[in-house]
Short mmCIF file of C-alpha atoms in Angstrom, two decimals:
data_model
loop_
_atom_site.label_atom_id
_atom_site.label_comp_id
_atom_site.label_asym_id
_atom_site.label_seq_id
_atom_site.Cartn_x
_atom_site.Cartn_y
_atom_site.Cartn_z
CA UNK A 243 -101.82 43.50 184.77
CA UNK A 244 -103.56 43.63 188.03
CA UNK A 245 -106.80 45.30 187.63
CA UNK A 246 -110.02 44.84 190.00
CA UNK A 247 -110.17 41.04 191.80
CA UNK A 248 -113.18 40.11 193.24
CA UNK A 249 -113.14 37.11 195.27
CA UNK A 250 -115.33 34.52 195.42
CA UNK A 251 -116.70 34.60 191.64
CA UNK A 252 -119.46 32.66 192.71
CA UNK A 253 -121.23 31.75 195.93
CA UNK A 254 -124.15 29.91 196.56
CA UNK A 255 -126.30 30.06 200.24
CA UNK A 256 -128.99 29.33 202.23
CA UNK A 257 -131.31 31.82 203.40
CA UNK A 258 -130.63 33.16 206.50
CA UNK A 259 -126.75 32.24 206.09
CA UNK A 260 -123.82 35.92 206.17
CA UNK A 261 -121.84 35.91 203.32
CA UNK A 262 -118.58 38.02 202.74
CA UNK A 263 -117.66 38.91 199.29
CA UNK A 264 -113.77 40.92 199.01
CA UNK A 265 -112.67 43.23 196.35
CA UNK A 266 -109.16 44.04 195.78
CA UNK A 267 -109.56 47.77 193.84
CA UNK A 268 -106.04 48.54 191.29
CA UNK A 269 -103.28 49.57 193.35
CA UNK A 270 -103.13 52.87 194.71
CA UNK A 271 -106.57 54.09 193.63
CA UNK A 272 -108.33 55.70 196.08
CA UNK A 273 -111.80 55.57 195.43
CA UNK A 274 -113.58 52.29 195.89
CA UNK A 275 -117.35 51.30 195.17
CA UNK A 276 -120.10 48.35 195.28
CA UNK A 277 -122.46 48.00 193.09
CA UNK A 278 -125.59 45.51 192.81
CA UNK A 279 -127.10 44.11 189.40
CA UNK A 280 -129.89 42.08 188.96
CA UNK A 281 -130.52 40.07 185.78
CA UNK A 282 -131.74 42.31 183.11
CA UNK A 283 -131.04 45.56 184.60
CA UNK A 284 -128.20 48.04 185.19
CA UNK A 285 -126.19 47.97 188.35
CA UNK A 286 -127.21 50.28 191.17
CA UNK A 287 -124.96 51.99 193.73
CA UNK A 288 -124.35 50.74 197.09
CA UNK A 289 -121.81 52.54 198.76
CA UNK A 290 -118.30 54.21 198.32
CA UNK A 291 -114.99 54.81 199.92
CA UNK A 292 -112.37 57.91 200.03
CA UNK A 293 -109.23 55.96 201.33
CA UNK A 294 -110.61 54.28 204.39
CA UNK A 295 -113.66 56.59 204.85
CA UNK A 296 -117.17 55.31 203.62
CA UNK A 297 -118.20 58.36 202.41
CA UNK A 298 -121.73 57.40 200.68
CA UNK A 299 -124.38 54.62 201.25
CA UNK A 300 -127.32 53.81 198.98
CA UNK A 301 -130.80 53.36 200.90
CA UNK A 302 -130.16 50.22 199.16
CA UNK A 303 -127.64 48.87 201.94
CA UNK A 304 -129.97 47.88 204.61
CA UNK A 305 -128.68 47.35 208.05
CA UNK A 306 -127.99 43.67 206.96
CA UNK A 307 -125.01 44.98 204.95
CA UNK A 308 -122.16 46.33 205.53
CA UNK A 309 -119.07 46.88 203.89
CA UNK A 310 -115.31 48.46 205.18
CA UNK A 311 -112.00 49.16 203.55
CA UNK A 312 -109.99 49.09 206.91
CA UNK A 313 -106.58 50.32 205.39
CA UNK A 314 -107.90 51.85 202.30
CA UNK A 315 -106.63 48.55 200.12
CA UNK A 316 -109.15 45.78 199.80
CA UNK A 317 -113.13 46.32 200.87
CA UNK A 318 -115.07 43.65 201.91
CA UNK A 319 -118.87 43.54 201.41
CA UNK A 320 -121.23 41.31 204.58
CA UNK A 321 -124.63 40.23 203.87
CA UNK A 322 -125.73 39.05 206.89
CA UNK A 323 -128.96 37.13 207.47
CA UNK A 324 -129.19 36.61 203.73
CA UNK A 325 -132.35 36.74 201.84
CA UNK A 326 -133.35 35.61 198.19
CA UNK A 327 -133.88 38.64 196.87
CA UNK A 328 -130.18 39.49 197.81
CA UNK A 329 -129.22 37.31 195.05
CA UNK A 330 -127.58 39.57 192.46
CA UNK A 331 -124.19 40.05 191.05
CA UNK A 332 -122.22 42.26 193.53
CA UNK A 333 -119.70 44.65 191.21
CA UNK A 334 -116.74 46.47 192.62
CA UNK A 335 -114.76 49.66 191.09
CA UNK A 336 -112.04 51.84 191.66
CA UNK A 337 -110.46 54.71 190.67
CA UNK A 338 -107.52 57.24 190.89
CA UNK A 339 -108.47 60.46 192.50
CA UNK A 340 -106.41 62.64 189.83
CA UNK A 341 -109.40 65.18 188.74
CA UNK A 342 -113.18 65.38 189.75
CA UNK A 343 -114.13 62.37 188.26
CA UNK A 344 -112.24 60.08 186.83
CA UNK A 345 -112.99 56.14 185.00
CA UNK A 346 -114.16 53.55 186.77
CA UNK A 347 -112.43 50.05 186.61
CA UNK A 348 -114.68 47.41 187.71
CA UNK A 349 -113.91 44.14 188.89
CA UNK A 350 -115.28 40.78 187.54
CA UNK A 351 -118.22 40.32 190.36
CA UNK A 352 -118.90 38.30 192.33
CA UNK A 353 -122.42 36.63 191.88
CA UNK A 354 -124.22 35.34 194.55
CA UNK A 355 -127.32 33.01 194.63
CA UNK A 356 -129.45 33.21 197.45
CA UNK A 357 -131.44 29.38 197.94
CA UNK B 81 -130.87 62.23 192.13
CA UNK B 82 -130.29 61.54 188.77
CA UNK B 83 -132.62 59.28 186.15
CA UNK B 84 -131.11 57.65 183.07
CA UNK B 85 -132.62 56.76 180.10
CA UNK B 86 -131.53 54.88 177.38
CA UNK B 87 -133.35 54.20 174.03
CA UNK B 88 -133.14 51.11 172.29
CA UNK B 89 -133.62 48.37 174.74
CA UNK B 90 -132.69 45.98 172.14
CA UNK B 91 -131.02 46.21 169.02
CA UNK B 92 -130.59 44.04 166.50
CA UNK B 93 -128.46 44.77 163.13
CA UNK B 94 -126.87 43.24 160.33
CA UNK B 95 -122.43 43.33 160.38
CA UNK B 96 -121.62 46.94 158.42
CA UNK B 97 -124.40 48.93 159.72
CA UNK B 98 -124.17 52.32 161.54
CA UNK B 99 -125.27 51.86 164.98
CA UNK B 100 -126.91 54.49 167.53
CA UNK B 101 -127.49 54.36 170.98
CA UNK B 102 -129.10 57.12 172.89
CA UNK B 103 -129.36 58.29 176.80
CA UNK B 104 -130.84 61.21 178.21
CA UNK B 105 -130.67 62.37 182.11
CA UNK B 106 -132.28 64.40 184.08
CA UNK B 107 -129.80 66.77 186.12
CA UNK B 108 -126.63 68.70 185.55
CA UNK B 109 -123.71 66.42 185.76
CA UNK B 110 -119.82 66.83 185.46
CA UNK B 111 -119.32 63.93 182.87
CA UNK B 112 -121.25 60.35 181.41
CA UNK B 113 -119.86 57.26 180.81
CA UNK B 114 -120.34 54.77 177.85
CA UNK B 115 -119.59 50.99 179.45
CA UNK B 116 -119.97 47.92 177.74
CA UNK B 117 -120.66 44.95 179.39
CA UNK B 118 -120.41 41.39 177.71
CA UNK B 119 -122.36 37.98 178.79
CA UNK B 120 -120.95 36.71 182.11
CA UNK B 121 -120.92 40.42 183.69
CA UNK B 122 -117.51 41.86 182.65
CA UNK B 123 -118.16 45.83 182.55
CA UNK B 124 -115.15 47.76 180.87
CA UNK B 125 -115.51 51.86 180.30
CA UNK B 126 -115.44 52.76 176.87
CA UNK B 127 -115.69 56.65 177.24
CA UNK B 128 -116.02 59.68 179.82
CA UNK B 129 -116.78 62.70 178.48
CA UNK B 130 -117.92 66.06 179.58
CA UNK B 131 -118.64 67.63 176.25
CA UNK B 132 -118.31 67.38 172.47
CA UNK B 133 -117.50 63.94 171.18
CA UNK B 134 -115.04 61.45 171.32
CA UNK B 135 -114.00 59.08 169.11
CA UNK B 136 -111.88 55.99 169.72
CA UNK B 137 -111.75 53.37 166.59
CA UNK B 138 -114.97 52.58 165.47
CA UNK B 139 -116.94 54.04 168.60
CA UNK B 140 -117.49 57.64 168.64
CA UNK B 141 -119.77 59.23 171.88
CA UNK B 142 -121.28 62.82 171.62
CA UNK B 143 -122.89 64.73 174.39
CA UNK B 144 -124.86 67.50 174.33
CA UNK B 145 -125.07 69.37 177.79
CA UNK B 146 -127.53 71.85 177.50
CA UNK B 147 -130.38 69.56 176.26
CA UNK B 148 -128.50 66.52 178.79
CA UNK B 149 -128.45 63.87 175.87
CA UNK B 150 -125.64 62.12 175.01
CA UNK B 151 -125.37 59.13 171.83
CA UNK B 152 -123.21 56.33 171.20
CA UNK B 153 -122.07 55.77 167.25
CA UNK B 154 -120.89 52.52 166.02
CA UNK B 155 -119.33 52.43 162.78
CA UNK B 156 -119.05 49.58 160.48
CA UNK B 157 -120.55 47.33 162.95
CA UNK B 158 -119.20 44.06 164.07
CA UNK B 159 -120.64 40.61 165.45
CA UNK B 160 -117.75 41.21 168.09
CA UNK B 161 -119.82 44.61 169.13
CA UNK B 162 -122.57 42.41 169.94
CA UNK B 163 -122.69 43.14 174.22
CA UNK B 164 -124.81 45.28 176.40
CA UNK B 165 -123.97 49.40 176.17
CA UNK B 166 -124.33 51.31 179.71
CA UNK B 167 -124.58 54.96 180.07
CA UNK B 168 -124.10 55.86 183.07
CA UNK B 169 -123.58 58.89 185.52
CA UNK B 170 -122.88 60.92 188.70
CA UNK B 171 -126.05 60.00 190.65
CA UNK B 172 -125.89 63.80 192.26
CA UNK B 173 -124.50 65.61 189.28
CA UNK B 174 -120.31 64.96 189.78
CA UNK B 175 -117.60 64.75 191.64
CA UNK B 176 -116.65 61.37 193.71
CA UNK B 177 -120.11 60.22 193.34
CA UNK B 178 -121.34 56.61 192.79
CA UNK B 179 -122.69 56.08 189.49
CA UNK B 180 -126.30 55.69 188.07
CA UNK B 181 -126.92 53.52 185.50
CA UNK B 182 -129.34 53.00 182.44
CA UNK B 183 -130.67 49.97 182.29
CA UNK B 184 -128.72 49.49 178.75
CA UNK B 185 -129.24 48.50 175.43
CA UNK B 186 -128.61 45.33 174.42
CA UNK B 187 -126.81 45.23 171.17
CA UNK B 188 -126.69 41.83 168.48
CA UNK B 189 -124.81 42.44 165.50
CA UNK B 190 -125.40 39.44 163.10
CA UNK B 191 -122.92 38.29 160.55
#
């Protein structure tokens, strides 16, 4: 079964460090988001893809992020500069783009702990 | 953009008993989804629906358009249910969008 990877699972980093999380959506689903959860809440939309295009991006993603899908496959997600309250547990989903919406899969996470 | 609600926070029930979650939004949207999401962040969808109710072993969800309320039954509850329930949806009503999410209830069925 090859569903959503996320790569790392885990990452710990100084402040002020870039970190680079990938996600590797199920094959041939087009649609590809990130999503951010802190503990004790629900995860909130950063940004989607269509393919390659970035179609959407949360006022969430300030201009320290930034995340591509270069040949519509894998995404990766930058954090650049990184500060503690960026710690979180960064999601990834995809889906098929057979109807107007469809389920999202979502990938382990990746969590990341900002020192 | 859209604001989700979900009532209980917390839940805590004995193994056998019927279980109800609720969420409530505030605009038009093409379809909700029920996740669950167990300790250690795994999120897996348990429904989509756009109206009426579906039902798939002992988890049945109903929505309700017009009044934009939607419910999440568990029958014959099981310590193994015990996880976090999401509702979530389109944060601009449907299509493609990104998803917004209640902050979810966590459930604790004891044995």
């Amino acid at each position: 079964d090859t569903g959503v990877s996320q790569d790392p699972r885990h990452k710990i980093t100084k402040r002020g460090q870039n970190v680079t999380f990938r996600c590797d959506p199920i094959s041939e689903h087009n649609r590809l988001y990130w999503y951010r959860q802190t503990l004790g809440q629900g995860p909130e939309f950063l940004t989607y893809f269509q393919n390659e295009a970035q179609l959407e991006k949360s006022r969430l993603l300030s201009d320290r992020f930034s995340a591509e899908r270069p040949k519509g496959s894998f995404s990766t997600l930058e954090i650049q500069r990184t500060e503690q309250g960026d710690s979180a547990m960064y999601l990834c989903a995809s889906s098929p783009t057979l109807g107007r919406e469809e389920t999202q899969y979502f990938g382990p996470g990746t969590r990341l702990l900002v020192l | 953009k859209n604001e989700v609600e979900q009532s209980p926070q917390n839940l805590t029930a004995q193994e056998g008993e019927f279980i109800t979650i609720n969420c409530s939004y505030s605009v038009g949207i093409s379809a909700l989804h029920w996740l669950q999401q167990h300790p250690g962040g795994g999120i897996v969808s348990l429904f989509m629906l756009s109206s009426g109710k579906k039902k798939h072993g002992r988890l049945i969800a109903t929505i309700n358009i017009q009044e934009k309320h939607s419910s999440l039954h568990i029958t014959a509850s099981h310590p193994r249910d015990s996880a976090v329930y999401i509702c979530a949806v389109p944060h601009s009503g449907g299509g493609a969008d990104g998803l917004t999410f209640g902050k979810g209830t966590h459930l604790i069925i004891q044995p």
